C-alpha positions as a LaTeX table, in Angstrom:
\begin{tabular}{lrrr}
\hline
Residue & $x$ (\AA) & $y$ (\AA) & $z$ (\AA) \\
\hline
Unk1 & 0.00 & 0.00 & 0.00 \\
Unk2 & 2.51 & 1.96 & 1.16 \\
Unk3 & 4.34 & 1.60 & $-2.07$ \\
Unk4 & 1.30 & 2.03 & $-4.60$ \\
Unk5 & 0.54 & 5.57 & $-2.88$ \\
Unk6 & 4.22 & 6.65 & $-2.81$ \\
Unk7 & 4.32 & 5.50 & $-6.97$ \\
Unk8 & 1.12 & 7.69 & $-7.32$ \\
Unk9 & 3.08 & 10.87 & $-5.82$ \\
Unk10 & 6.02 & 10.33 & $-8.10$ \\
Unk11 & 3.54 & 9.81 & $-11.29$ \\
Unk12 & 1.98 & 13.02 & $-10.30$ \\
Unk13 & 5.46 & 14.84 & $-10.36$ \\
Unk14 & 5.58 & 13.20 & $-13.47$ \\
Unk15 & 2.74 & 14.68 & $-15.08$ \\
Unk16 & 3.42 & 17.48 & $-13.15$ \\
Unk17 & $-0.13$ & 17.91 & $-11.82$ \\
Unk18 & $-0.55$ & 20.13 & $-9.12$ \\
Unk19 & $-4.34$ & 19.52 & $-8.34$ \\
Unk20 & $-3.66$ & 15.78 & $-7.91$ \\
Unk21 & $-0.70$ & 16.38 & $-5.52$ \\
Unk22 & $-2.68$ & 19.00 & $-3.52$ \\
Unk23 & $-5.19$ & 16.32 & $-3.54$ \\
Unk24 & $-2.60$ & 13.28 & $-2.43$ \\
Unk25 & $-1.08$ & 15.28 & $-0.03$ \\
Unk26 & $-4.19$ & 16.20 & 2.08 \\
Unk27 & $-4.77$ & 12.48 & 2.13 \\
Unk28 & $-1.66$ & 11.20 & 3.57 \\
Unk29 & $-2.45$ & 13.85 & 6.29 \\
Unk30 & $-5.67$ & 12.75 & 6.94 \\
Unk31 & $-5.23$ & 9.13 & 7.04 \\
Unk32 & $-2.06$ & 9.22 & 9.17 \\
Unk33 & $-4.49$ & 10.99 & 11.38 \\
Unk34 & $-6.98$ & 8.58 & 11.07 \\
Unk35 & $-4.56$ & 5.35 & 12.06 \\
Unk36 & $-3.44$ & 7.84 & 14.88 \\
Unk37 & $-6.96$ & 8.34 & 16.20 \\
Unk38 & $-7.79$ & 4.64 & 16.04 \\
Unk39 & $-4.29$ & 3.88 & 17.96 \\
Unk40 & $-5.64$ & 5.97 & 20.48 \\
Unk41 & $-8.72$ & 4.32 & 20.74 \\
Unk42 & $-7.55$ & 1.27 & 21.40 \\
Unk43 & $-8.94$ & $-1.19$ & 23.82 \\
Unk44 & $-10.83$ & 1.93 & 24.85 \\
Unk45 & $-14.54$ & 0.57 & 25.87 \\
Unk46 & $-16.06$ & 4.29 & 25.50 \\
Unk47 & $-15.23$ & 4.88 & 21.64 \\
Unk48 & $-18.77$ & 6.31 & 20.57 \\
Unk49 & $-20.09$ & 5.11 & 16.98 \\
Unk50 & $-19.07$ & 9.07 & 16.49 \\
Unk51 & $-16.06$ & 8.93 & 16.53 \\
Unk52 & $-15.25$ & 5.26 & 15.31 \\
Unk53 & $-17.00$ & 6.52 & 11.89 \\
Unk54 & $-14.45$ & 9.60 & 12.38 \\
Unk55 & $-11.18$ & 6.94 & 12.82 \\
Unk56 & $-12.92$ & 5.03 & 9.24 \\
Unk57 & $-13.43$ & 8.28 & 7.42 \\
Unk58 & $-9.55$ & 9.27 & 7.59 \\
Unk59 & $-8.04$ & 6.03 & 7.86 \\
Unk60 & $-10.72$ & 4.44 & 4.95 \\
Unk61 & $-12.59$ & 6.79 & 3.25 \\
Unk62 & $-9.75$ & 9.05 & 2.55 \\
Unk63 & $-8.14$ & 6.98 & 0.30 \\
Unk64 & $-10.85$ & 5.87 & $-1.50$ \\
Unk65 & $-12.03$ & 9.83 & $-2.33$ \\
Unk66 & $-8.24$ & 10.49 & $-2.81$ \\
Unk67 & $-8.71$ & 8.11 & $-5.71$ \\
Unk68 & $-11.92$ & 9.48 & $-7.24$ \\
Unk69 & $-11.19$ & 12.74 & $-6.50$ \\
Unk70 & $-8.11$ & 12.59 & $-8.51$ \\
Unk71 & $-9.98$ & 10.61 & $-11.11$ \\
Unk72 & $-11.97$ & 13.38 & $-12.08$ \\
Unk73 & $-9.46$ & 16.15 & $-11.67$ \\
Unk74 & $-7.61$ & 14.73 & $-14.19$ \\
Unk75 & $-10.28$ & 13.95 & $-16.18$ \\
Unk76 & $-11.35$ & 17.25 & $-16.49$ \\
Unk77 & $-14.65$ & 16.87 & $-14.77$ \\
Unk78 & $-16.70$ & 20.23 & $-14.40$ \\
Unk79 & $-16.80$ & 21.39 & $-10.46$ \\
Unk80 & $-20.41$ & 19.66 & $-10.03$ \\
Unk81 & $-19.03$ & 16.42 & $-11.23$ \\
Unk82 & $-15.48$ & 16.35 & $-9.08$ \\
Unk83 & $-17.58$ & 17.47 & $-5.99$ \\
Unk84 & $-19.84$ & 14.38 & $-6.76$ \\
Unk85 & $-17.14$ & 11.74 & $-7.07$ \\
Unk86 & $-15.24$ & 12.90 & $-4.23$ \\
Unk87 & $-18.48$ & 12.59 & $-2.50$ \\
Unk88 & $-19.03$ & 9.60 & $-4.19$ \\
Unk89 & $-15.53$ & 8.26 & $-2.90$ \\
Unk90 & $-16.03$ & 9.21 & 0.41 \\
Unk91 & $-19.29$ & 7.29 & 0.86 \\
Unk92 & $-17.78$ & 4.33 & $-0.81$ \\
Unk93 & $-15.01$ & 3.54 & 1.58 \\
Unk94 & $-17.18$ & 4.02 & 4.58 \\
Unk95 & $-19.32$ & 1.07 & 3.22 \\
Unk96 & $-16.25$ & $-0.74$ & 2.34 \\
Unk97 & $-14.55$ & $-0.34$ & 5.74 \\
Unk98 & $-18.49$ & $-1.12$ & 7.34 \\
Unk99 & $-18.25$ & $-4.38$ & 5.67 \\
Unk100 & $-15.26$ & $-5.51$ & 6.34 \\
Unk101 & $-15.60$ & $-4.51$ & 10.53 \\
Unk102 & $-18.78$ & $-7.05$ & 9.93 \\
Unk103 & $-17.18$ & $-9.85$ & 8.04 \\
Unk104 & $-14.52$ & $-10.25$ & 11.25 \\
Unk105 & $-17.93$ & $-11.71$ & 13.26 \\
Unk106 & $-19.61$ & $-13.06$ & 10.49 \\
Unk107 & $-17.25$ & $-14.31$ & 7.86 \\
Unk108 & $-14.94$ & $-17.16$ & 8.04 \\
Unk109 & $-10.91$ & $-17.90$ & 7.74 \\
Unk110 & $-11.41$ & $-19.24$ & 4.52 \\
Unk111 & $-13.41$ & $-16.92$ & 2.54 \\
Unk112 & $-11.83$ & $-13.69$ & 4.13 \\
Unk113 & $-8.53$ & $-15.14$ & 3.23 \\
Unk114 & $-7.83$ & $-13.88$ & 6.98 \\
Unk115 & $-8.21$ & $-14.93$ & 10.52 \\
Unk116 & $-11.27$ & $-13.70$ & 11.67 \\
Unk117 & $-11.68$ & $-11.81$ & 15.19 \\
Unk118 & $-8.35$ & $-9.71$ & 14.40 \\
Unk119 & $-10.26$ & $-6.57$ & 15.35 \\
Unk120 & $-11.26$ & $-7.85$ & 18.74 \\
Unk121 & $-7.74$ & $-9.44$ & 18.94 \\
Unk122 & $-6.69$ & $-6.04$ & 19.02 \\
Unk123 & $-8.85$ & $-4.50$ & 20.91 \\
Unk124 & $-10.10$ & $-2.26$ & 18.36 \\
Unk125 & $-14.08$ & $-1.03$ & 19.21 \\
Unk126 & $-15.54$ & $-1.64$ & 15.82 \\
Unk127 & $-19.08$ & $-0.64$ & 15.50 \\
Unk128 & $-20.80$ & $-4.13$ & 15.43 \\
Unk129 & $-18.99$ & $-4.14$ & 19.28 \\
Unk130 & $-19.69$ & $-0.35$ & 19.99 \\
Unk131 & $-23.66$ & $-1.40$ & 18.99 \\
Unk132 & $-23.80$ & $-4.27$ & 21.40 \\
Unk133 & $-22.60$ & $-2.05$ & 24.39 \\
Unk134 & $-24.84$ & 0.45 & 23.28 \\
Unk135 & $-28.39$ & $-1.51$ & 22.31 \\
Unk136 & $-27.63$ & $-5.07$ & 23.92 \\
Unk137 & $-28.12$ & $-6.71$ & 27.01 \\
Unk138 & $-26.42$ & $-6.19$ & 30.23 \\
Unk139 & $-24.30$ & $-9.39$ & 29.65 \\
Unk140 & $-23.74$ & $-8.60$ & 26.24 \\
Unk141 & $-22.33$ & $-5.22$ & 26.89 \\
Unk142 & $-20.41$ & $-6.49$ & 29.73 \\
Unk143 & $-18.82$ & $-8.93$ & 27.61 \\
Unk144 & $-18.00$ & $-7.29$ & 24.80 \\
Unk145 & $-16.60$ & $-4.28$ & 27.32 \\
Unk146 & $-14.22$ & $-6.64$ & 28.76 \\
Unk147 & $-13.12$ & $-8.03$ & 25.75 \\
Unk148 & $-12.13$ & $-4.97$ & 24.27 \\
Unk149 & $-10.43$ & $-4.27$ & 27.14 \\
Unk150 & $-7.95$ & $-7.01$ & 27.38 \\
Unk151 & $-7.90$ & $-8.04$ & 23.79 \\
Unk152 & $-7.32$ & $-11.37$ & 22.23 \\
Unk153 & $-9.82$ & $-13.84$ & 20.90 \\
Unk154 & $-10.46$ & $-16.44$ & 23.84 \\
Unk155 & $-14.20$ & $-15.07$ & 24.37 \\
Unk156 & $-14.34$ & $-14.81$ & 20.42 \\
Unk157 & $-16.99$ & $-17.41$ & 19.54 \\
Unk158 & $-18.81$ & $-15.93$ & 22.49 \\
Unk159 & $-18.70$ & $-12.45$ & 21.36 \\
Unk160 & $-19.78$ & $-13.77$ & 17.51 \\
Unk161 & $-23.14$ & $-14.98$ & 19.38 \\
Unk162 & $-23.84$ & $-11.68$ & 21.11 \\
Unk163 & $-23.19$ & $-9.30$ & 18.35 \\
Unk164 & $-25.74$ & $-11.70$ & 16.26 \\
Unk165 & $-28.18$ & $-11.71$ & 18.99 \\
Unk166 & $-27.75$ & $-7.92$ & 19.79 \\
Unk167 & $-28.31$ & $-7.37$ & 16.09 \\
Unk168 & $-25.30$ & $-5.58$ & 15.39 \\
Unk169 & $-24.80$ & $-7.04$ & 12.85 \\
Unk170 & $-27.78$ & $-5.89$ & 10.99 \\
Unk171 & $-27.41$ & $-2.68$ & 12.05 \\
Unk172 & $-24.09$ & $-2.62$ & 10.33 \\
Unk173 & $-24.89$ & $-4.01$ & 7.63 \\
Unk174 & $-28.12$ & $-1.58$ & 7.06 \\
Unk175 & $-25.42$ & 1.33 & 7.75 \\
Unk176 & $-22.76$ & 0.28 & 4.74 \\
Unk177 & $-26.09$ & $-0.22$ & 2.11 \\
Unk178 & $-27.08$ & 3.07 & 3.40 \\
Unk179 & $-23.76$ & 4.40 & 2.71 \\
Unk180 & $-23.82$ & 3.01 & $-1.06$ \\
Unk181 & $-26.91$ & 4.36 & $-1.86$ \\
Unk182 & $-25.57$ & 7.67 & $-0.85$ \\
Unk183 & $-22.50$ & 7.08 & $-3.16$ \\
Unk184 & $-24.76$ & 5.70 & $-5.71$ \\
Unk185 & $-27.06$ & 8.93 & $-5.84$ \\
Unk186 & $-23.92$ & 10.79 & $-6.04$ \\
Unk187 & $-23.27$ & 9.41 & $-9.67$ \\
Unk188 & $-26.42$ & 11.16 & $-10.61$ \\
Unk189 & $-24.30$ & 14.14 & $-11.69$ \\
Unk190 & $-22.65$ & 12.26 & $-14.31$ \\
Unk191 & $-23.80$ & 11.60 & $-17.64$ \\
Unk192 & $-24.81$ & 7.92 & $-18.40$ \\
Unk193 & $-22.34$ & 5.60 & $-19.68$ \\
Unk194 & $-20.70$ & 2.04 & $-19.18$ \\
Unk195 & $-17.80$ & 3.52 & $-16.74$ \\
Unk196 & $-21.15$ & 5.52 & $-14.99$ \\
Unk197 & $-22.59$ & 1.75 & $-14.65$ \\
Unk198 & $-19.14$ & 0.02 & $-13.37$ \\
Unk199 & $-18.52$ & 2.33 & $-10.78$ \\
Unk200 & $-22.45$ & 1.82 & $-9.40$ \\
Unk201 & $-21.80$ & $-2.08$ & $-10.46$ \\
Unk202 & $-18.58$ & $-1.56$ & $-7.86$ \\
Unk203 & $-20.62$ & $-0.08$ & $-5.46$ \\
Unk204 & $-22.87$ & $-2.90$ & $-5.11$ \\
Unk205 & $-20.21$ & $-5.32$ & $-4.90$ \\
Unk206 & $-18.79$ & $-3.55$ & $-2.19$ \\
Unk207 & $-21.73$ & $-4.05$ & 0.30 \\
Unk208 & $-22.32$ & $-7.80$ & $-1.32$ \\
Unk209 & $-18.93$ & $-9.38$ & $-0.70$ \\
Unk210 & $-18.24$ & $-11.52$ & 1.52 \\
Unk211 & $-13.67$ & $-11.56$ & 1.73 \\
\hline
\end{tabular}
């Protein structure tokens, strides 16, 4: 990752395109911010669904609006347009990064192509856990709280079952589709065409998938 971004900079010099790097600089900032704020956060019980969608936005989101932001600055895109895909971008990756917070209690090993439970391994508050605390059971919330707190993925199984039976789950999923439609209404302001259709085609994926 690290790589691809730092390739983009030097292609940029390249083309010697100063919107782009105004662009890709603002996005490093924001997404070192982002991994900052979720460092802080860790194994913190009290992270509100505020500001966990705050730590996904910089450390997420940015990059994926980085990437159609720049799109249409260098496609030439009239201001409506570029305010529409960055928009669009933004939306995009907060679905994205949704999803894949709910696939580490719902998916498995083998279809992620990961271990599962890494979040809770690491005490991050992800919103499926930050839900249960909030709208589950005294138990629930009590063991998802400690959980977070000490980290690791003994209680894992048990934690699956309470996030399912809190329906956090739901709720997170019903939060990335909302998200998607948002991006998809976004692509309103540009004119219809086969790239118009991949990029809501993309969208769709990106709340279907399942790795």
């Amino acid at each position: 990752g690290d790589f691809l971004y730092s390739r983009s900079f030097e292609m940029m010099v390249e083309l010697g395109s100063m919107p782009v790097m105004k662009i890709l600089s603002k996005a490093t900032r924001v997404i070192a911010e982002g991994e900052v704020l979720q460092l802080s956060k860790i194994r913190d019980a009290s992270t509100s669904e505020e500001t966990y969608m705050e730590v996904i936005r910089g450390k997420t989101a940015m990059l994926f609006e980085a990437s159609t932001h720049s799109a249409a600055a260098l496609a030439g895109a009239t201001a409506e347009q570029t305010e529409a895909l960055r928009t669009f971008g933004d939306h995009l990756g907060v679905a994205f990064q949704l999803v894949d917070d709910l696939l580490d209690y719902k998916g498995d090993a083998t279809t992620l192509g990961k271990n599962v439970g890494d979040d809770l391994a690491e005490g991050k508050p992800t919103l499926p856990l930050i839900y249960t605390m909030r709208e589950g059971t005294a138990e629930q919330a009590a063991l998802v709280r400690q959980a977070i707190q000490k980290g690791g993925i003994e209680d894992l199984e048990s934690i699956r079952e309470a996030v399912e039976a809190a329906g956090a789950l739901d709720y997170t999923a019903q939060q990335a589709r909302n998200y998607v439609e948002r991006a998809i209404a976004c692509l309103d302001a540009l004119p219809a065409s086969e790239y118009r259709d991949a990029l809501v085609e993309l969208s769709r994926f990106a709340v279907a998938r399942t790795h």
